[in-house]
Short mmCIF file of C-alpha atoms and ligand atoms in Angstrom, two decimals:
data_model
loop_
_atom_site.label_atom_id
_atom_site.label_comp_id
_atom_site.label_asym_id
_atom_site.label_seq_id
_atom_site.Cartn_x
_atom_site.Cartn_y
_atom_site.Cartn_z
CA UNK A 56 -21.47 7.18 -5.23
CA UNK A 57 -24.69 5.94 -4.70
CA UNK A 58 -26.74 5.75 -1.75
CA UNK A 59 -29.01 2.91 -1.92
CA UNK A 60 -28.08 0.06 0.24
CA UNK A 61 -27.75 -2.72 -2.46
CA UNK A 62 -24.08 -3.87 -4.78
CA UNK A 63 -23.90 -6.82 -6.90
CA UNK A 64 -27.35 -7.76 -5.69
CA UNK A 65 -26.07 -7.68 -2.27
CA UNK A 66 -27.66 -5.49 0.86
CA UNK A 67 -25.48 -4.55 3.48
CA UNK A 68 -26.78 -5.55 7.19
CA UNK A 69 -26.00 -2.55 9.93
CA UNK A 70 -25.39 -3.84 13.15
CA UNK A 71 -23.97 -0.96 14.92
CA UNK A 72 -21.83 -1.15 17.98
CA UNK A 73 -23.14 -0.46 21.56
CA UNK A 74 -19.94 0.75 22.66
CA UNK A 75 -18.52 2.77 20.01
CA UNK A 76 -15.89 5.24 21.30
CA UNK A 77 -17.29 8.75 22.74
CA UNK A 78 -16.50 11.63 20.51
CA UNK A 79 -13.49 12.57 23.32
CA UNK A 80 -12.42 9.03 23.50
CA UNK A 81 -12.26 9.36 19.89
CA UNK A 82 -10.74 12.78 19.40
CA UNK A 83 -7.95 11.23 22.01
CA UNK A 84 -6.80 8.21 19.86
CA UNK A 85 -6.44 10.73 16.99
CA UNK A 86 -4.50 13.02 18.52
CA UNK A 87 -1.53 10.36 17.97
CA UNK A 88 -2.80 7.32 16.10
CA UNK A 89 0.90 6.14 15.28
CA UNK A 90 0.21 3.58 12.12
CA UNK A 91 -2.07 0.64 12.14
CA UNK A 92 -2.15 0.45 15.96
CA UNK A 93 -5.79 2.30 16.43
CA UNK A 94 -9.10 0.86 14.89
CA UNK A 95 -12.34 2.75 14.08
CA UNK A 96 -15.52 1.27 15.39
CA UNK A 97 -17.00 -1.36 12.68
CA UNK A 98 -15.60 -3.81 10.39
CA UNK A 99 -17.12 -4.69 6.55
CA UNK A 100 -17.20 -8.76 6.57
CA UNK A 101 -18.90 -10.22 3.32
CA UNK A 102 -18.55 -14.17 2.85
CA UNK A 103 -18.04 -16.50 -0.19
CA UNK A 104 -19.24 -19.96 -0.73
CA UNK A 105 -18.38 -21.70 -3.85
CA UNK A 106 -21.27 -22.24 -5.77
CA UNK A 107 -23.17 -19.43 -4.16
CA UNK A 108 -20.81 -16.45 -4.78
CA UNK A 109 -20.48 -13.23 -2.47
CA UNK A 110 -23.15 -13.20 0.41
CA UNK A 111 -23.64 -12.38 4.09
CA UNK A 112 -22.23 -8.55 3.57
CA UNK A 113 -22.21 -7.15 6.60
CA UNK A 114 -20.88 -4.04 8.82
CA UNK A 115 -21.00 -4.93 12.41
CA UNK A 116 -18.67 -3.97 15.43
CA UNK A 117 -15.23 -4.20 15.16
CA UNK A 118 -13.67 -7.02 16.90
CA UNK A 119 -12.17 -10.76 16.79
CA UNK A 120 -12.64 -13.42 14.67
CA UNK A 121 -14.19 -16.66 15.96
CA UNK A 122 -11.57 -19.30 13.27
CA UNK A 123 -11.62 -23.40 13.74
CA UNK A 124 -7.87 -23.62 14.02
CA UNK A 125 -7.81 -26.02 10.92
CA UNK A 126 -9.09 -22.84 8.74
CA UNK A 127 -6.94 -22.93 5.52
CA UNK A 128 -5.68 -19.56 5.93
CA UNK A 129 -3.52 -20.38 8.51
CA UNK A 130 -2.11 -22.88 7.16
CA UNK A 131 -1.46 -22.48 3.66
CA UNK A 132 -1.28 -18.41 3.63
CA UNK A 133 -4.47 -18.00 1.28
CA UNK A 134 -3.95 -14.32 1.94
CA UNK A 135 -4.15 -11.22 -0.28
CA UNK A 136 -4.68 -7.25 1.06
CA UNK A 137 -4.82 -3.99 -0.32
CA UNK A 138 -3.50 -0.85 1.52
CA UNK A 139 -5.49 2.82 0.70
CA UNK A 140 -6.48 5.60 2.55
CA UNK A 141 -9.63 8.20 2.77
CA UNK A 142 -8.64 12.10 3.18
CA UNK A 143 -10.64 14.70 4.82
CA UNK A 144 -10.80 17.79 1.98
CA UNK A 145 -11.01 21.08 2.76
CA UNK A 146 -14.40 21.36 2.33
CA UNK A 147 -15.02 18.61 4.51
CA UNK A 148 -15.65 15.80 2.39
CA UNK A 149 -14.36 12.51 2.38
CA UNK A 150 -12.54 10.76 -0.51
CA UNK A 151 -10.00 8.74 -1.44
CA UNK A 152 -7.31 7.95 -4.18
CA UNK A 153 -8.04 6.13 -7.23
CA UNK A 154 -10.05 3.26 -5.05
CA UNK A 155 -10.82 1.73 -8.57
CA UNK A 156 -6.76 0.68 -8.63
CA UNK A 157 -6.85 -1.10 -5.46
CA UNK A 158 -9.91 -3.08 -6.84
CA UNK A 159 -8.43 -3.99 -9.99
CA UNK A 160 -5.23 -5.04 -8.31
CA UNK A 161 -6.97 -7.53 -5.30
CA UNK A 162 -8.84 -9.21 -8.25
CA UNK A 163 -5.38 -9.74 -9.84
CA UNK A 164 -3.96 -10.75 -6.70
CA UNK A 165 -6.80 -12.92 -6.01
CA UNK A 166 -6.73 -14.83 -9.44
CA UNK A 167 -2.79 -15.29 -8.80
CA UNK A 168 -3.74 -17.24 -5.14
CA UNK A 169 -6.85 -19.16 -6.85
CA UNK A 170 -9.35 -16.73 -5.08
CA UNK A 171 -12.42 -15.84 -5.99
CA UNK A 172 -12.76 -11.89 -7.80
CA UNK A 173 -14.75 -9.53 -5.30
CA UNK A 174 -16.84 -7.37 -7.94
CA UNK A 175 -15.37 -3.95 -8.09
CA UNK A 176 -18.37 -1.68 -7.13
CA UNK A 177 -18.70 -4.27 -3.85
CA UNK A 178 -15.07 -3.36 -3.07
CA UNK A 179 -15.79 0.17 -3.38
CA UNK A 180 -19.32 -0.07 -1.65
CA UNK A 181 -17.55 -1.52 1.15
CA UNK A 182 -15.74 1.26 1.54
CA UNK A 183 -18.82 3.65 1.58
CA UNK A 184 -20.40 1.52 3.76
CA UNK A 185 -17.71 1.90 6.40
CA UNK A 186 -17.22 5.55 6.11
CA UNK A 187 -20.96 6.59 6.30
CA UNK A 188 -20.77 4.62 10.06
CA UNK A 189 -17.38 5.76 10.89
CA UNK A 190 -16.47 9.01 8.70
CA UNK A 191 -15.57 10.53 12.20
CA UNK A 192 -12.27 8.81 12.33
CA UNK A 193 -10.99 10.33 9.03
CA UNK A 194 -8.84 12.85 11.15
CA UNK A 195 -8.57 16.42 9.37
CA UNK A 196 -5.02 17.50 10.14
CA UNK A 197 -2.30 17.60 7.24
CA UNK A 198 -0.60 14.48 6.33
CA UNK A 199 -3.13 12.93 8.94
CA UNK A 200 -5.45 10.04 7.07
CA UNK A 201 -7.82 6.57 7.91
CA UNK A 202 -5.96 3.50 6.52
CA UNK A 203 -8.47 1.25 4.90
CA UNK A 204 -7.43 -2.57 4.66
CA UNK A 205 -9.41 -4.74 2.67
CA UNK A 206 -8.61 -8.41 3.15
CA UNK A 207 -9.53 -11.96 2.32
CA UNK A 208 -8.71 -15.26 3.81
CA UNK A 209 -9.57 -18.37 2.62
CA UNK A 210 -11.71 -19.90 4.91
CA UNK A 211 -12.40 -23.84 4.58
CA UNK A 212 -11.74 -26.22 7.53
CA UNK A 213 -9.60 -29.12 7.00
CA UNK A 214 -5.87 -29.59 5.98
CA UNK A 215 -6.06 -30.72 2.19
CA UNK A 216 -4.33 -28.86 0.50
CA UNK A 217 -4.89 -30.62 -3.10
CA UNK A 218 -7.15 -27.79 -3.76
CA UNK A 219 -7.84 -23.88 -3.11
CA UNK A 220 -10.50 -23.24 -0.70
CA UNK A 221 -14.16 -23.27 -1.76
CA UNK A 222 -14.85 -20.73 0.75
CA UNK A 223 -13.36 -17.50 1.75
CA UNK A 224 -14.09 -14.08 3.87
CA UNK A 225 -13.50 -10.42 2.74
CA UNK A 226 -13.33 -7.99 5.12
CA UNK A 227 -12.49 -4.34 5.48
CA UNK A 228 -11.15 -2.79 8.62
CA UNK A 229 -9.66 1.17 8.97
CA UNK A 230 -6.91 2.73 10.34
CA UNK A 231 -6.75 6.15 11.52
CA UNK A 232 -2.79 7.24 10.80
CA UNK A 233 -0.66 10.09 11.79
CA UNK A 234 2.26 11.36 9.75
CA UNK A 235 5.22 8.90 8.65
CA UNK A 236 7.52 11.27 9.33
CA UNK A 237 6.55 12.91 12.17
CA UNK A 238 9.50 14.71 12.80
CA UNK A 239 9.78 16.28 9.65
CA UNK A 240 10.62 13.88 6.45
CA UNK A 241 13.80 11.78 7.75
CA UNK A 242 16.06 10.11 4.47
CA UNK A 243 16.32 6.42 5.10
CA UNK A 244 19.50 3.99 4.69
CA UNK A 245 18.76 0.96 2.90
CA UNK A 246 20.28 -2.73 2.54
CA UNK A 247 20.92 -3.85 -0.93
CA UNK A 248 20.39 -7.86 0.50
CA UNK A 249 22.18 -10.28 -1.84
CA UNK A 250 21.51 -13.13 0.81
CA UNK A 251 17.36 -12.95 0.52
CA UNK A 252 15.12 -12.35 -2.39
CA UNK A 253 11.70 -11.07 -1.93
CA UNK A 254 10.02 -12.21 -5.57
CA UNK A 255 11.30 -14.83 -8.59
CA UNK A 256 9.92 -14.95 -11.97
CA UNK A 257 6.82 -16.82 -11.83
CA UNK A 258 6.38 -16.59 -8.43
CA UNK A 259 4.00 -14.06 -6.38
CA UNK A 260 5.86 -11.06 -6.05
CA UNK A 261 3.35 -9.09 -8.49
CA UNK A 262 0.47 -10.12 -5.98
CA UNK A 263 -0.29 -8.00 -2.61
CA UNK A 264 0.26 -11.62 -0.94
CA UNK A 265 0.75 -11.98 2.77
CA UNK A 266 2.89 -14.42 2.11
CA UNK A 267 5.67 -11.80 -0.01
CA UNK A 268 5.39 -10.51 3.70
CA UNK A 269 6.40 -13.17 6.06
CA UNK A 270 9.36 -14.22 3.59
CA UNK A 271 10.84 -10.67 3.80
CA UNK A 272 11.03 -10.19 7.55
CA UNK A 273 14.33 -12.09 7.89
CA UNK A 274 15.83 -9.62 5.17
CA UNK A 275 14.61 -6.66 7.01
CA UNK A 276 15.88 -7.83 10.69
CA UNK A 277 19.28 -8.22 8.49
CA UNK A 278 19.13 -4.92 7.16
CA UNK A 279 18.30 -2.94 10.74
CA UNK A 280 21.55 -5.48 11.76
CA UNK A 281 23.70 -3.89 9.41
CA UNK A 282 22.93 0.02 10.94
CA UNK A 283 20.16 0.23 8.02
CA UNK A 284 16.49 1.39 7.91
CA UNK A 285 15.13 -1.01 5.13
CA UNK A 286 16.13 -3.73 2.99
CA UNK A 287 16.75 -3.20 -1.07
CA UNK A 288 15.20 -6.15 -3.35
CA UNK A 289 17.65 -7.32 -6.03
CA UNK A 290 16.48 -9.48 -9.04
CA UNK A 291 16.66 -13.17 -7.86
CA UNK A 292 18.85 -14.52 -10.06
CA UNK A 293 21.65 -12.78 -10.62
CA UNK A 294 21.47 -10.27 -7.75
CA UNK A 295 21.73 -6.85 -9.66
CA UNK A 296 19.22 -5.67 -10.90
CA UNK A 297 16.90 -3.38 -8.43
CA UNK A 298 13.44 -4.08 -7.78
CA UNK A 299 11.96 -2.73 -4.80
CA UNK A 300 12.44 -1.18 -1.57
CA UNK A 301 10.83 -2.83 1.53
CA UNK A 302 7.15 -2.40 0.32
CA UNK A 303 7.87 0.46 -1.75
CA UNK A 304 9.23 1.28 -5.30
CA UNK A 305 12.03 2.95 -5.91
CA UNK A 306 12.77 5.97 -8.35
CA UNK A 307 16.03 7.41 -9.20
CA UNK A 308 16.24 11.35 -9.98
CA UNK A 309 19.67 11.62 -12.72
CA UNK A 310 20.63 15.36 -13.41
CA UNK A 311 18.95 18.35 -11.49
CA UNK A 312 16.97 21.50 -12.55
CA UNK A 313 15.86 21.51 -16.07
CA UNK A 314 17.84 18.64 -17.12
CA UNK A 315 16.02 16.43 -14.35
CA UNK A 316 15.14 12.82 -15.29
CA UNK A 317 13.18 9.89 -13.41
CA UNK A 318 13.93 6.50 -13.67
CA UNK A 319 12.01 3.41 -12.33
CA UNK A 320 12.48 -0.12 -12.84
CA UNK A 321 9.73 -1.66 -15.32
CA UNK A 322 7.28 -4.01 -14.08
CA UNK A 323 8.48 -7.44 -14.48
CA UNK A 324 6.27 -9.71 -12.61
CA UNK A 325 8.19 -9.46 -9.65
CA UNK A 326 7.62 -6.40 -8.35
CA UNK A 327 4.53 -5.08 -6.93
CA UNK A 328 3.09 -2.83 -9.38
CA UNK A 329 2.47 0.00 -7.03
CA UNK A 330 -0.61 2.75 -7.69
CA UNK A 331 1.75 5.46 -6.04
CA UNK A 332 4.23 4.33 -8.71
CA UNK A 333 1.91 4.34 -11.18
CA UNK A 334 0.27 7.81 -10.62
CA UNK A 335 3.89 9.29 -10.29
CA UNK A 336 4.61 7.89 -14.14
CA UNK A 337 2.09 10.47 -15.10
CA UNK A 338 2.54 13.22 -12.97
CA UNK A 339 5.72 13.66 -13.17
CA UNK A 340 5.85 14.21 -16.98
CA UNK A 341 2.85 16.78 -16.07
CA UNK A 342 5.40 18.67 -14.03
CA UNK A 343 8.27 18.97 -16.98
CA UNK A 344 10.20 15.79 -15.30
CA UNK A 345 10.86 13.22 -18.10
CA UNK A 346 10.47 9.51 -16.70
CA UNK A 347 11.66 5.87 -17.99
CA UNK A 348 10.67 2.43 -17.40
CA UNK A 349 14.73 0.79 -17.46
CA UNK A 350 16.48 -1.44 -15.21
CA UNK A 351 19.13 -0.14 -13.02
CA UNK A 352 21.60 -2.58 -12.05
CA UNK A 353 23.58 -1.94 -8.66
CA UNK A 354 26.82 -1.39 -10.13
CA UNK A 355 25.30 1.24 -11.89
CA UNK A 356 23.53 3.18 -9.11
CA UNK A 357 26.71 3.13 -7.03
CA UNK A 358 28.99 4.83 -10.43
CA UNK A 359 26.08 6.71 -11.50
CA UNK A 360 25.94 8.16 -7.31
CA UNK A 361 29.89 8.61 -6.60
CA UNK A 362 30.10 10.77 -9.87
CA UNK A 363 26.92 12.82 -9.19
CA UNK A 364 24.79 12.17 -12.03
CA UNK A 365 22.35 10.58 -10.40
CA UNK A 366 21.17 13.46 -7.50
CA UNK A 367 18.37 11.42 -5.92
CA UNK A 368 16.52 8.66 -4.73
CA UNK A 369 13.43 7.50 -3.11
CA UNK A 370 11.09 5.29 -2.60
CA UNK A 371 7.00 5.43 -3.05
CA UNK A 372 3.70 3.82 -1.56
CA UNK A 373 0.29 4.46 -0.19
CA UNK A 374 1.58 4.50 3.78
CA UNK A 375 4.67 6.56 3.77
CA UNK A 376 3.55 8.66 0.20
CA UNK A 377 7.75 9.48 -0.87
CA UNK A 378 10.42 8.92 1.09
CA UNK A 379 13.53 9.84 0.35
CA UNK A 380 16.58 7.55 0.47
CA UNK A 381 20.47 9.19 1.84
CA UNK A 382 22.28 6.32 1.99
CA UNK A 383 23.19 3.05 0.45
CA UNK A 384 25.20 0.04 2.05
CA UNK A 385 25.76 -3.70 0.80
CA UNK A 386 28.92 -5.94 1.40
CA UNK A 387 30.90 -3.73 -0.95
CA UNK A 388 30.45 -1.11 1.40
CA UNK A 389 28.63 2.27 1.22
CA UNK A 390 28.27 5.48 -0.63
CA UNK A 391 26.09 8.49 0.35
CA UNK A 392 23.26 9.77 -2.06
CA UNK A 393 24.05 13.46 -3.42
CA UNK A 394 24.58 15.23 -0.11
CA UNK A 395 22.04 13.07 2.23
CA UNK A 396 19.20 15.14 2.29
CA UNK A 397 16.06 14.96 0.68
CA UNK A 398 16.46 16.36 -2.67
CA UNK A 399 14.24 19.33 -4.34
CA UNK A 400 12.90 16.35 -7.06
CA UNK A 401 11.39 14.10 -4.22
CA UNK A 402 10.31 17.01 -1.87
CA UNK A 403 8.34 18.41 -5.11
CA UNK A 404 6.49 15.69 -5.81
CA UNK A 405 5.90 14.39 -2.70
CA UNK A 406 3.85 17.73 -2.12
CA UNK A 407 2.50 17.43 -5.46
CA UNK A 408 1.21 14.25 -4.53
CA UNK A 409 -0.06 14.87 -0.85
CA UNK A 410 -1.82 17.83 -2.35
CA UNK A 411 -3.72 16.18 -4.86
CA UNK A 412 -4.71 13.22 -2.43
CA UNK A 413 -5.71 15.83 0.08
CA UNK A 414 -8.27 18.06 -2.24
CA UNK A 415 -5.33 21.00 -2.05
CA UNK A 416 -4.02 20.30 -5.68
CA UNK A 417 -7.33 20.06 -8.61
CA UNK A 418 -7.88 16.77 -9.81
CA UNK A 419 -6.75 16.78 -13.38
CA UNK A 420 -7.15 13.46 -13.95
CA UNK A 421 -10.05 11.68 -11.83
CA UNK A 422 -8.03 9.93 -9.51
CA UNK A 423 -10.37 11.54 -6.48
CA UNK A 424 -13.46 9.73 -5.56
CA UNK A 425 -15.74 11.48 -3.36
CA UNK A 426 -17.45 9.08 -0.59
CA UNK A 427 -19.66 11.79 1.60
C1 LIG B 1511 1.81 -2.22 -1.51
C2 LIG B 1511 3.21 -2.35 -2.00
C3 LIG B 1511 3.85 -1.33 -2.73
C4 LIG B 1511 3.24 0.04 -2.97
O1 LIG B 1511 2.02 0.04 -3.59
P1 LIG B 1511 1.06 1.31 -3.51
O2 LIG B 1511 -0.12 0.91 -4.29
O3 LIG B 1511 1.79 2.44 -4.10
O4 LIG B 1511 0.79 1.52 -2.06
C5 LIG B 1511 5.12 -1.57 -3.22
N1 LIG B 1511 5.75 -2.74 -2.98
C6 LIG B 1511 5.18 -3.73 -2.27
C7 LIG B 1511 5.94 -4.99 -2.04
C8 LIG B 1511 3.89 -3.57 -1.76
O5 LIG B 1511 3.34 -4.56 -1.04
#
């Protein structure tokens, strides 16, 4: 990347904290950072005024927002994020996972929720920015990472809402995170909700909007009611045809061995096309394991599961990398998911993928980019 101080014609003012966390303090919160509950010690803000464009970039100390309470973001959910992380290599170095993705896909989230585009090298600048002042958080034990999530909010005063906001503020604050599965990878249970939808066709589901969030909590708390771990998406209008899980895809593993297949339901404009997703399209192929963009409709997964041709599931995103799935309920009651356990398919390239992201697997296809 490159070093000089200036992106888009914008220069980044330092204004370092006078309190940053001692190297013990430090060392302590990242012993056991549980997910998106510790912060590092600076924040990326960079403002935008209609008519003016990006300006004001800035890191400065981590901390809360001073917000007129009539600011348009909280009250008409002009929201979008993007979820990534930075590894510590071997060797030392910091990088991250095909950063260029997450760019691409804000911008597309941003045009769906009338926002302005951040230019991509500012999105990835920010990044750099925030590591070279807090690179000590990226913690260097396996399956250990820092969380980066970019944001924007819209930012005008006043309750019109005949219009999107003229003005809006990105900002980019980091996570360190432990393991998902910290005692050893755990299958989940899942919901297949036929009461809730998450996404309808022409509606936001294809944008990383805060929004898709707060509508989905309901169908969650109704999933953990019915004894499961997370809620299944169905298509929303005839509720059968499988889009997501939670705020993961899913992938379905038919046959086992040689004859192993993948299967994951195409991109329809309402679901979330995820980069985890995306990467596994072509790495699975790479490792002999054939893969297909096709619908799978519920009455199919349950056959397809009671008479063993279809061996495994799971589900796939930035925060929790693979996770397998053991068990399915819905009203028609349940059926079980090969034996349980996380299959040989999932476990494979869930390492496959962890090693790659983590500089222990060569990077065949320049999805690393190297920060420091
Ligand atoms: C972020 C997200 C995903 C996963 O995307 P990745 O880029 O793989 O992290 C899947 N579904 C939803 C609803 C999401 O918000």
């Amino acid at each position: 990347m490159n070093n000089d101080a200036t992106t888009s014609g914008l220069t980044f003012d330092i204004q370092l904290s006078a309190d940053r966390k001692t190297p013990e303090e430090r060392a302590q919160l990242l012993e056991n950072p549980g997910f998106g509950q510790v912060f590092t010690d600076h924040m990326v803000t960079i403002r935008y005024t209609e008519g003016q464009g990006w300006h004001d970039a800035k890191l400065e100390p981590y901390g809360p927002l001073a917000l007129d309470p009539a600011t348009a973001a909280l009250h008409y959910a002009q929201e979008i994020f993007e979820g990534l992380k930075a590894y510590r290599h071997p060797d030392g170095s910091l990088s991250s996972f095909r950063p260029e993705a997450n760019a691409a896909r804000f911008n597309r989230s941003a045009e769906r929720m009338a926002m302005p585009a951040l230019p991509e090298d500012l999105f990835t600048r920010s990044i750099e920015v925030l590591l070279e002042h807090d690179g000590d958080w990226v913690p260097d034990k396996e399956y250990f990472s820092l969380y980066l999530r970019p944001f924007m909010i819209a930012t005008d005063v006043g309750l019109g809402v005949n219009h999107p906001s003229r003005s809006y503020l990105f900002m980019l604050i980091a996570s360190p995170v432990g393991s998902y599965f910290s005692g050893g990878v755990q299958p989940v249970t899942v919901w297949l909700s036929k009461d809730f939808t998450r996404a309808a066709p022409g509606g936001t589901g294809a944008a990383k909007f805060a929004g898709n969030y707060a509508a989905s909590f309901l169908a969650q708390s109704q999933a953990v009611e019915k004894g499961c771990d997370q809620v299944v998406w169905l298509d929303a209008h005839e509720h059968r045809w499988v889009e997501e899980m939670g705020g993961m895809n899913l992938w379905f593993v038919f046959g086992s061995g040689e004859n192993a297949k993948l299967r994951t339901p195409p991109l329809t404009g309402t679901l979330l096309p995820g980069i985890t997703r995306d990467s596994l399209l072509t790495l699975a192929p790479d490792l002999g394991l054939p893969v297909e963009e096709e619908p799978l409709s519920i009455d199919e997964w349950r056959r397809a599961a009671e008479s063993g041709e279809m061996t495994e599931v799971f589900a796939c995103g930035t925060a929790a990398v693979v996770t397998p799935v053991g068990f399915v309920k819905s009203d028609e009651g349940g059926f079980a998911i090969g034996d349980g356990e996380p299959g040989p398919v999932t476990m494979r390239l869930r390492e496959e993928l962890v090693g790659l992201q983590t500089g222990k697997r060569p990077d065949e296809h320049g999805w690393i980019t190297r920060f420091q």
